[in-house]
Tab-separated table of C-alpha atoms in Angstrom:
chain	number	residue	atom	x	y	z
A	1	MET	CA	8.302	-12.160	-27.278
A	2	ARG	CA	10.128	-10.460	-30.362
A	3	GLN	CA	8.353	-7.333	-30.099
A	4	ALA	CA	8.860	-7.349	-26.290
A	5	ALA	CA	12.745	-7.397	-26.957
A	6	ALA	CA	12.793	-5.024	-29.528
A	7	SER	CA	10.752	-2.549	-27.022
A	8	LEU	CA	13.393	-3.169	-23.950
A	9	LEU	CA	16.519	-2.419	-26.607
A	10	ALA	CA	15.134	0.378	-27.358
A	11	LEU	CA	14.329	1.534	-24.113
A	12	GLU	CA	17.963	0.714	-22.995
A	13	GLN	CA	19.225	2.919	-25.557
A	14	ILE	CA	17.348	5.658	-24.391
A	15	VAL	CA	18.473	5.244	-20.960
A	16	ARG	CA	21.988	4.939	-21.879
A	17	LYS	CA	21.478	8.661	-23.874
A	18	VAL	CA	19.854	9.984	-21.023
A	19	TRP	CA	21.446	8.671	-17.784
A	20	GLY	CA	24.650	7.419	-19.260
A	21	GLU	CA	25.759	3.785	-19.005
A	22	ASN	CA	24.440	3.785	-15.518
A	23	ALA	CA	24.543	-0.099	-14.349
A	24	ALA	CA	21.996	0.374	-11.862
A	25	THR	CA	19.195	2.330	-14.074
A	26	LEU	CA	19.652	-0.022	-16.840
A	27	HIS	CA	18.925	-3.102	-14.502
A	28	LEU	CA	16.232	-1.411	-13.487
A	29	CYS	CA	15.158	-0.677	-16.941
A	30	ARG	CA	15.443	-4.781	-17.569
A	31	ARG	CA	13.771	-5.143	-14.359
A	32	SER	CA	10.641	-2.851	-15.111
A	33	ALA	CA	10.376	-4.679	-18.796
A	34	ARG	CA	9.378	-7.877	-17.123
A	35	LEU	CA	7.363	-6.678	-14.497
A	36	GLY	CA	5.278	-4.849	-17.395
A	37	LEU	CA	5.954	-1.537	-17.670
A	38	SER	CA	4.777	0.752	-20.544
A	39	CYS	CA	8.019	1.306	-22.710
A	40	ILE	CA	6.123	4.056	-24.048
A	41	ALA	CA	5.817	5.878	-20.688
A	42	LEU	CA	9.063	4.972	-19.455
A	43	GLN	CA	10.547	6.619	-22.907
A	44	ALA	CA	8.545	9.612	-22.074
A	45	ALA	CA	10.008	10.039	-18.761
A	46	ALA	CA	13.504	9.557	-19.764
A	47	SER	CA	12.790	12.223	-22.150
A	48	VAL	CA	11.083	14.719	-19.632
A	49	SER	CA	14.442	14.161	-17.650
A	50	ALA	CA	16.564	14.862	-20.110
A	51	ARG	CA	15.072	17.936	-21.459
A	52	SER	CA	16.260	21.587	-20.042
A	53	LEU	CA	13.248	23.433	-19.769
A	54	SER	CA	12.696	27.165	-18.303
A	55	PHE	CA	9.905	28.789	-18.009
A	56	PHE	CA	8.661	32.297	-17.204
A	57	THR	CA	6.141	33.456	-14.475
A	58	ARG	CA	3.819	36.464	-14.148
A	59	ARG	CA	2.028	38.288	-11.087
A	60	GLN	CA	-0.955	36.258	-9.706
A	61	GLN	CA	-4.231	37.028	-7.934
A	62	VAL	CA	-5.998	33.878	-6.955
A	63	ALA	CA	-9.760	33.387	-7.401
A	64	HIS	CA	-11.073	30.272	-6.334
A	65	THR	CA	-14.272	31.056	-8.208
A	66	ARG	CA	-11.892	29.678	-11.310
A	67	CYS	CA	-12.472	25.865	-10.122
A	68	LEU	CA	-15.847	26.647	-9.688
A	69	ASP	CA	-16.146	27.929	-13.441
A	70	ARG	CA	-14.681	24.503	-14.140
A	71	LYS	CA	-17.002	22.862	-12.715
A	72	GLN	CA	-19.766	23.871	-15.071
A	73	ASN	CA	-18.096	22.337	-17.673
A	74	HIS	CA	-17.235	19.291	-15.921
A	75	ASN	CA	-20.401	17.602	-14.732
A	76	MET	CA	-19.836	14.765	-12.618
A	77	GLY	CA	-21.982	11.838	-12.568
A	78	LYS	CA	-23.100	9.757	-9.381
A	79	GLU	CA	-21.730	6.472	-10.459
A	80	ARG	CA	-18.489	7.927	-11.108
A	81	PHE	CA	-15.665	6.038	-9.177
A	82	THR	CA	-17.729	3.875	-7.302
A	83	ILE	CA	-17.414	0.676	-9.678
A	84	ASN	CA	-13.942	-0.768	-10.341
A	85	PRO	CA	-14.053	-1.894	-13.805
A	86	PHE	CA	-11.161	-4.592	-13.311
A	87	PRO	CA	-10.662	-7.469	-10.795
A	88	ALA	CA	-8.342	-7.071	-7.788
A	89	LEU	CA	-4.818	-6.159	-8.522
A	90	GLU	CA	-2.545	-8.341	-6.046
A	91	LEU	CA	1.179	-7.462	-6.218
A	92	SER	CA	3.830	-9.215	-4.408
A	93	ASP	CA	6.336	-7.730	-2.474
A	94	ALA	CA	8.882	-7.694	-5.018
A	95	GLU	CA	6.714	-6.147	-7.754
A	96	LYS	CA	5.599	-3.686	-5.091
A	97	ASN	CA	9.843	-3.006	-4.435
A	98	GLN	CA	10.106	-2.626	-8.479
A	99	LEU	CA	7.281	-0.042	-8.380
A	100	LEU	CA	8.960	1.950	-5.605
A	101	GLU	CA	12.172	1.801	-6.928
A	102	LEU	CA	11.068	3.067	-10.303
A	103	GLY	CA	9.182	5.923	-9.151
A	104	ARG	CA	12.184	7.039	-6.820
A	105	THR	CA	14.250	6.997	-9.775
A	106	ILE	CA	12.396	8.863	-12.118
A	107	ILE	CA	11.128	11.306	-9.801
A	108	GLU	CA	15.299	11.607	-8.496
A	109	ALA	CA	15.990	12.307	-12.212
A	110	ASN	CA	13.357	14.930	-12.630
A	111	PHE	CA	14.009	17.060	-9.921
A	112	GLU	CA	17.609	17.091	-10.576
A	113	ARG	CA	17.173	18.942	-13.448
A	114	ASP	CA	13.975	20.814	-12.058
A	115	ASP	CA	16.096	22.214	-9.696
A	116	ALA	CA	18.436	23.818	-12.261
A	117	PHE	CA	15.392	25.297	-13.850
A	118	PHE	CA	14.242	26.886	-10.737
A	119	LYS	CA	18.149	28.289	-9.918
A	120	THR	CA	18.672	30.084	-13.161
A	121	GLY	CA	15.188	31.574	-13.261
A	122	ARG	CA	12.109	30.222	-15.257
A	123	LYS	CA	11.900	31.464	-19.154
A	124	VAL	CA	10.217	29.854	-21.599
A	125	ASP	CA	12.193	29.066	-25.044
A	126	HIS	CA	9.163	30.204	-27.523
A	127	ARG	CA	11.039	28.352	-30.296
A	128	ARG	CA	10.486	25.270	-28.969
A	129	TRP	CA	7.165	26.148	-26.702
A	130	LYS	CA	3.561	27.127	-28.017
A	131	LEU	CA	1.289	28.990	-25.339
A	132	ALA	CA	-2.044	26.902	-25.366
A	133	LYS	CA	-3.819	28.183	-22.354
A	134	GLU	CA	-3.413	30.671	-19.612
A	135	ARG	CA	-5.088	31.580	-16.324
A	136	GLU	CA	-4.360	33.555	-13.440
A	137	ARG	CA	-0.563	33.177	-12.968
A	138	MET	CA	-0.354	29.979	-14.753
A	139	PHE	CA	0.565	29.004	-18.351
A	140	VAL	CA	0.328	25.906	-20.453
A	141	HIS	CA	2.741	25.070	-23.207
A	142	THR	CA	2.911	22.440	-25.868
A	143	GLU	CA	6.029	21.601	-27.978
A	144	ARG	CA	5.881	22.819	-31.294
A	145	PRO	CA	5.612	19.986	-33.939
A	146	GLU	CA	8.390	21.740	-36.153
A	147	TYR	CA	10.980	22.389	-33.302
A	148	THR	CA	14.262	20.418	-34.493
A	149	GLY	CA	16.690	21.388	-31.527
A	150	ALA	CA	18.817	18.945	-29.909
A	151	ASP	CA	16.552	18.318	-27.196
A	152	ALA	CA	13.365	17.814	-29.172
A	153	MET	CA	11.300	14.988	-28.349
A	154	SER	CA	12.042	13.465	-31.850
A	155	ASN	CA	15.371	13.190	-31.134
A	156	THR	CA	14.951	10.657	-27.823
A	157	LEU	CA	11.564	8.910	-29.045
A	158	HIS	CA	10.316	7.193	-32.280
A	159	SER	CA	9.331	9.913	-34.105
A	160	SER	CA	6.124	8.136	-35.475
A	161	SER	CA	4.758	8.411	-31.557
A	162	LYS	CA	4.129	12.027	-31.867
A	163	LEU	CA	3.796	12.603	-28.071
A	164	PRO	CA	2.775	15.791	-27.178
A	165	ALA	CA	5.022	17.402	-24.490
A	166	ILE	CA	3.160	19.919	-22.137
A	167	LEU	CA	4.567	22.427	-20.053
A	168	SER	CA	2.595	23.946	-17.017
A	169	VAL	CA	4.531	26.635	-15.058
A	170	GLY	CA	3.163	29.643	-12.642
A	171	ARG	CA	2.573	30.491	-9.079
A	172	VAL	CA	-0.240	30.058	-6.816
A	173	GLU	CA	-1.375	31.873	-3.834
A	174	GLY	CA	-1.111	29.558	-0.840
A	175	LYS	CA	0.693	27.380	1.896
A	176	LEU	CA	2.683	24.231	0.834
A	177	ASP	CA	0.714	21.787	2.721
A	178	ASP	CA	-2.372	22.958	2.051
A	179	MET	CA	-1.566	22.413	-1.702
A	180	MET	CA	0.020	18.746	-1.053
A	181	TYR	CA	-3.176	18.227	0.976
A	182	GLY	CA	-5.184	19.100	-2.131
A	183	VAL	CA	-2.849	16.757	-4.029
A	184	VAL	CA	-2.509	13.536	-2.004
A	185	ASN	CA	-5.583	10.940	-2.841
A	186	PRO	CA	-4.899	7.652	-2.076
A	187	THR	CA	-8.360	5.936	-1.531
A	188	LEU	CA	-11.606	5.927	-3.768
A	189	GLU	CA	-13.345	8.326	-1.065
A	190	GLU	CA	-10.719	10.883	-1.246
A	191	MET	CA	-10.129	10.536	-5.050
A	192	ARG	CA	-13.764	11.459	-5.508
A	193	ILE	CA	-14.022	14.369	-2.999
A	194	LYS	CA	-10.412	15.846	-4.774
A	195	ALA	CA	-12.294	15.236	-8.067
A	196	SER	CA	-15.366	17.570	-7.020
A	197	TYR	CA	-12.905	20.550	-6.295
A	198	VAL	CA	-10.101	20.254	-9.189
A	199	HIS	CA	-12.236	18.449	-11.753
A	200	ASP	CA	-8.932	17.278	-13.500
A	201	PHE	CA	-10.455	13.995	-14.834
A	202	ASP	CA	-13.586	12.039	-15.251
A	203	GLY	CA	-13.810	8.876	-13.840
A	204	ALA	CA	-11.248	6.903	-11.748
A	205	ALA	CA	-10.566	3.709	-9.615
A	206	VAL	CA	-7.669	2.610	-6.837
A	207	LEU	CA	-6.272	-0.513	-8.224
A	208	SER	CA	-3.566	-0.954	-5.400
A	209	THR	CA	-2.199	0.577	-2.443
A	210	ILE	CA	1.587	0.369	-2.079
A	211	VAL	CA	2.462	2.945	0.389
A	212	GLU	CA	-0.332	5.121	2.656
A	213	PRO	CA	0.079	8.030	4.672
A	214	THR	CA	0.806	7.966	8.043
A	215	VAL	CA	0.599	10.658	10.786
A	216	ASP	CA	4.471	11.224	10.502
A	217	GLU	CA	4.135	11.479	6.644
A	218	PRO	CA	0.694	12.455	5.722
A	219	PHE	CA	1.641	13.541	2.128
A	220	ASN	CA	3.521	10.537	1.451
A	221	SER	CA	1.656	7.925	-0.985
A	222	VAL	CA	2.469	5.735	-4.041
A	223	VAL	CA	-0.916	4.143	-5.370
A	224	VAL	CA	-1.673	2.323	-8.710
A	225	LYS	CA	-4.819	3.649	-10.281
A	226	TRP	CA	-6.840	3.836	-13.580
A	227	LEU	CA	-8.416	6.898	-14.619
A	228	GLU	CA	-10.567	7.758	-17.655
A	229	MET	CA	-11.049	10.987	-19.666
A	230	ASP	CA	-13.695	12.335	-21.535
A	231	LEU	CA	-13.129	13.536	-24.856
A	232	PRO	CA	-15.055	15.713	-27.055
A	233	LEU	CA	-17.563	13.957	-29.640
A	234	ARG	CA	-17.513	11.003	-27.499
A	235	ARG	CA	-21.031	10.644	-27.332
A	236	THR	CA	-21.286	10.683	-30.891
A	237	GLY	CA	-19.368	7.477	-31.625
A	238	ILE	CA	-17.084	8.619	-33.697
A	239	VAL	CA	-14.450	8.662	-30.707
A	240	GLN	CA	-13.905	6.593	-27.804
A	241	ASN	CA	-12.419	8.144	-24.410
A	242	ARG	CA	-9.022	7.369	-23.364
A	243	ASP	CA	-8.077	5.500	-20.049
A	244	TYR	CA	-4.645	5.332	-18.341
A	245	VAL	CA	-3.183	2.716	-15.881
A	246	TYR	CA	-0.730	4.091	-13.786
A	247	LEU	CA	1.588	4.780	-10.587
A	248	GLU	CA	1.021	7.660	-8.536
A	249	CYS	CA	3.524	9.099	-5.888
A	250	THR	CA	3.087	11.730	-3.888
A	251	GLY	CA	5.406	13.304	-1.356
A	252	PHE	CA	8.165	15.700	-0.368
A	253	VAL	CA	12.127	15.827	-1.504
A	254	ARG	CA	14.784	18.059	0.132
A	255	MET	CA	16.277	20.939	-1.911
A	256	ALA	CA	19.952	21.780	-1.097
A	257	ASN	CA	19.233	24.590	1.666
A	258	GLY	CA	16.757	22.031	3.735
A	259	ASP	CA	13.661	23.762	2.526
A	260	ARG	CA	10.820	20.780	0.956
A	261	ALA	CA	9.755	20.488	-2.461
A	262	GLY	CA	6.191	18.803	-3.109
A	263	TYR	CA	6.311	16.148	-5.910
A	264	HIS	CA	3.298	14.553	-7.727
A	265	PHE	CA	4.235	11.875	-10.078
A	266	LEU	CA	1.884	9.703	-12.715
A	267	HIS	CA	3.422	7.410	-14.608
A	268	SER	CA	1.615	4.339	-16.937
A	269	ILE	CA	2.202	0.978	-16.065
A	270	ASP	CA	1.167	-2.273	-18.061
A	271	PHE	CA	-0.324	-5.151	-15.880
A	272	PRO	CA	-1.511	-8.440	-17.618
A	273	GLN	CA	-4.326	-8.369	-15.176
A	274	ILE	CA	-5.809	-4.976	-16.033
A	275	PRO	CA	-6.435	-5.754	-19.923
A	276	LYS	CA	-7.753	-3.063	-22.161
A	277	LEU	CA	-11.586	-2.230	-21.831
A	278	SER	CA	-13.445	-2.447	-25.153
A	279	ASP	CA	-15.208	0.768	-25.073
A	280	ARG	CA	-11.813	3.049	-24.493
A	281	VAL	CA	-8.793	3.329	-25.824
A	282	ARG	CA	-5.526	2.404	-23.520
A	283	GLY	CA	-3.067	5.488	-23.479
A	284	ASP	CA	0.269	6.290	-21.926
A	285	MET	CA	1.452	9.122	-20.072
A	286	SER	CA	4.284	10.400	-17.585
A	287	ILE	CA	3.676	13.563	-15.718
A	288	CYS	CA	5.693	15.017	-12.892
A	289	GLY	CA	5.124	17.837	-11.079
A	290	PHE	CA	6.984	20.144	-8.037
A	291	PHE	CA	5.901	22.392	-5.892
A	292	ARG	CA	7.979	25.070	-3.917
A	293	GLN	CA	6.949	27.924	-1.154
A	294	VAL	CA	8.848	30.328	-2.835
A	295	GLY	CA	7.099	33.343	-0.436
A	296	PRO	CA	4.956	33.677	2.589
A	297	ASN	CA	2.020	32.953	0.875
A	298	VAL	CA	3.278	31.998	-2.662
A	299	ILE	CA	3.899	28.751	-4.074
A	300	ASP	CA	5.912	28.078	-7.393
A	301	VAL	CA	4.567	25.427	-9.565
A	302	CYS	CA	6.612	23.539	-12.364
A	303	LYS	CA	4.961	20.496	-14.389
A	304	THR	CA	6.024	18.664	-17.076
A	305	GLY	CA	4.612	15.816	-18.899
A	306	LEU	CA	3.991	13.832	-21.918
A	307	MET	CA	0.341	12.118	-22.510
A	308	ASP	CA	-0.165	9.635	-25.524
A	309	PRO	CA	-3.528	9.695	-26.807
A	310	ALA	CA	-3.199	6.546	-28.825
A	311	GLY	CA	-3.719	7.880	-32.407
A	312	ASP	CA	-2.571	10.655	-34.048
A	313	MET	CA	-5.629	11.725	-35.591
A	314	ILE	CA	-7.159	12.109	-31.699
A	315	ARG	CA	-4.578	14.415	-31.134
A	316	MET	CA	-6.535	17.477	-32.095
A	317	LEU	CA	-9.378	16.612	-29.653
A	318	ALA	CA	-7.245	15.408	-26.846
A	319	VAL	CA	-4.673	18.195	-26.493
A	320	PRO	CA	-7.121	21.015	-25.380
A	321	VAL	CA	-8.601	18.568	-22.950
A	322	MET	CA	-4.934	17.437	-21.502
A	323	THR	CA	-3.974	20.972	-21.087
A	324	GLU	CA	-7.008	21.870	-19.396
A	325	ALA	CA	-5.734	19.251	-16.964
A	326	PHE	CA	-2.393	21.039	-16.400
A	327	LEU	CA	-4.334	24.091	-14.917
A	328	SER	CA	-5.660	21.935	-12.025
A	329	PRO	CA	-2.845	23.226	-9.453
A	330	LEU	CA	-4.818	26.120	-9.258
A	331	CYS	CA	-7.623	24.340	-7.327
A	332	TYR	CA	-5.198	21.973	-5.398
A	333	VAL	CA	-4.803	24.715	-2.438
A	334	HIS	CA	-8.374	25.409	-2.187
A	335	CYS	CA	-9.027	21.545	-2.109
A	336	GLY	CA	-6.560	21.381	0.685
A	337	GLN	CA	-8.237	24.005	2.488
A	338	MET	CA	-11.896	22.360	2.202
A	339	ARG	CA	-10.739	18.907	3.158
A	340	LYS	CA	-9.288	20.522	6.457
A	341	LEU	CA	-12.639	22.251	6.903
A	342	THR	CA	-14.290	19.114	6.541
A	343	TRP	CA	-12.139	17.875	8.776
A	344	LYS	CA	-12.737	20.683	11.582
A	345	MET	CA	-16.498	20.369	11.106
A	346	GLU	CA	-16.696	16.922	11.254
A	347	LYS	CA	-14.943	16.605	14.533
A	348	ALA	CA	-16.886	19.360	16.116
A	349	HIS	CA	-19.929	17.391	15.428
A	350	SER	CA	-18.583	14.206	16.587
A	351	GLU	CA	-17.886	16.174	19.624
A	352	ALA	CA	-21.146	17.902	19.920
A	353	ARG	CA	-22.649	14.263	20.085
A	354	LEU	CA	-21.165	13.521	22.509
A	355	HIS	CA	-21.250	16.413	24.947
A	356	SER	CA	-23.804	18.608	23.019
A	357	ALA	CA	-23.139	21.656	21.121
A	358	PRO	CA	-21.736	24.601	22.994
A	359	ASN	CA	-24.296	27.851	23.427
A	360	PRO	CA	-23.861	29.871	20.784
A	361	GLY	CA	-23.599	33.215	22.587
A	362	PRO	CA	-24.929	36.811	22.410
A	363	THR	CA	-22.415	38.198	20.019
A	364	CYS	CA	-21.005	37.599	16.836
A	365	VAL	CA	-18.103	35.331	17.527
A	366	SER	CA	-15.870	37.388	14.489
A	367	CYS	CA	-16.639	40.948	15.328
A	368	GLY	CA	-18.293	40.948	18.455
A	369	LYS	CA	-21.579	42.802	17.456
A	370	PRO	CA	-24.597	41.942	19.721
A	371	SER	CA	-27.380	40.254	18.070
A	372	THR	CA	-29.910	42.246	19.284
A	373	GLY	CA	-28.543	44.873	17.511
A	374	TRP	CA	-29.040	43.446	13.604
A	375	THR	CA	-31.147	45.510	11.684
A	376	LEU	CA	-33.934	43.749	9.910
A	377	GLY	CA	-33.345	41.495	7.057
A	378	LYS	CA	-29.966	40.839	8.074
A	379	SER	CA	-30.229	37.643	9.880
A	380	ALA	CA	-27.789	35.550	12.177
A	381	THR	CA	-26.459	32.511	11.708
A	382	THR	CA	-24.180	29.867	13.509
A	383	CYS	CA	-20.857	28.804	12.099
A	384	LYS	CA	-21.032	25.030	11.496
A	385	CYS	CA	-17.324	24.484	12.797
A	386	CYS	CA	-17.655	26.452	16.313
A	387	PHE	CA	-21.501	26.588	16.683
A	388	ARG	CA	-21.224	30.162	17.408
A	389	VAL	CA	-22.790	33.144	16.436
A	390	LEU	CA	-21.900	34.870	13.272
A	391	CYS	CA	-23.739	38.324	11.953
A	392	SER	CA	-24.578	38.669	8.260
A	393	GLY	CA	-21.341	41.028	7.429
A	394	CYS	CA	-18.679	38.324	8.675
A	395	LYS	CA	-20.515	35.063	7.439
A	396	ILE	CA	-18.324	33.734	4.873
A	397	LYS	CA	-20.198	30.527	2.606
A	398	LYS	CA	-17.997	27.608	1.579
A	399	LYS	CA	-19.247	24.985	-0.095
A	400	ILE	CA	-17.633	21.482	0.992
A	401	SER	CA	-18.038	17.767	-0.411
A	402	LEU	CA	-18.786	14.958	1.411
A	403	VAL	CA	-18.985	11.598	0.350
A	404	THR	CA	-21.995	9.052	1.773
A	405	ALA	CA	-21.111	5.406	2.931
A	406	ASP	CA	-22.067	4.430	-0.715
A	407	LEU	CA	-19.234	6.488	-2.273
A	408	THR	CA	-21.980	8.797	-3.777
A	409	LEU	CA	-20.991	12.973	-3.343
């Protein structure tokens, strides 16, 4: 009890410093503590909201083969995502409302500051941020431990925590709706499909669904999840994997000009019903990303977060894994497009089972070249969506992920 009271007092001091003497926010802070929300993660979110970050961008040429390259280093086992290691998590309506209020408050605070970053330009303060990874037009930075500016993390958090702050910024080719379709994954099946394209973590489970997407709001979701992150040397027994129990929110916010900005928010939460696992170390995180359509086929990406791997000695191993995960927006559009293609193919095959497949026709559906004129060795094929003939010159192969009834790929 004394430890909980001390944590709550420390958290309230941070909230006052970041958001001021806001009665509603302080009340939310106290209610969240009673619910069992992670104080470390709440402090992390406050720190992210408080700091004025700015970033830079470069020109991009998107290559979805990068997503496939990541898969070579991220081999998914068939058992992943199929077994929930915890008992059923039953949340009361009051607890669900508290979680919704928590997510809404922190997302709004982060968006207000991110909007200012976007309007003033994305320029990184290299005295504070060190470039950790660069791929295409995405840049991932980590906060320098020696940075002592007024907005340094040590001024907001306990210096002993040494949470690695990560900043990811850049631009991705594509449409905002495709990106958000690649982000949202409220069910176990959709998590598994997304992970097959994005490869951003290693094991996960859906613990409780609070808000499900609808026909009118297909990208809005609020879900409590668990995920596992593989660390190097895990198989040697020297280190243990890190896992996280967190609230995930996806959806849209409106900018001042009426345009939409997509968001993806992950925030650690503690529940008595979700105990720590003996073979994993429970960490804390708070990550918030915003996505804006800034051109006909260009998306601005800004993602900030703090991830506590629960152990200073493990930071050297954990930070490279975390920075790689912050490059996942490069694969979101591709994931969304493949999910749309899968939906179209499944719809076409369902109709074909009822009414039979249409005649493939004598010519290529794309270029109109007659099938009789194709040269030896260049065979024709049929499209799996429209069942029409395609010549070898127009044919484009796409590998899609499907989940069977027993949740295996």
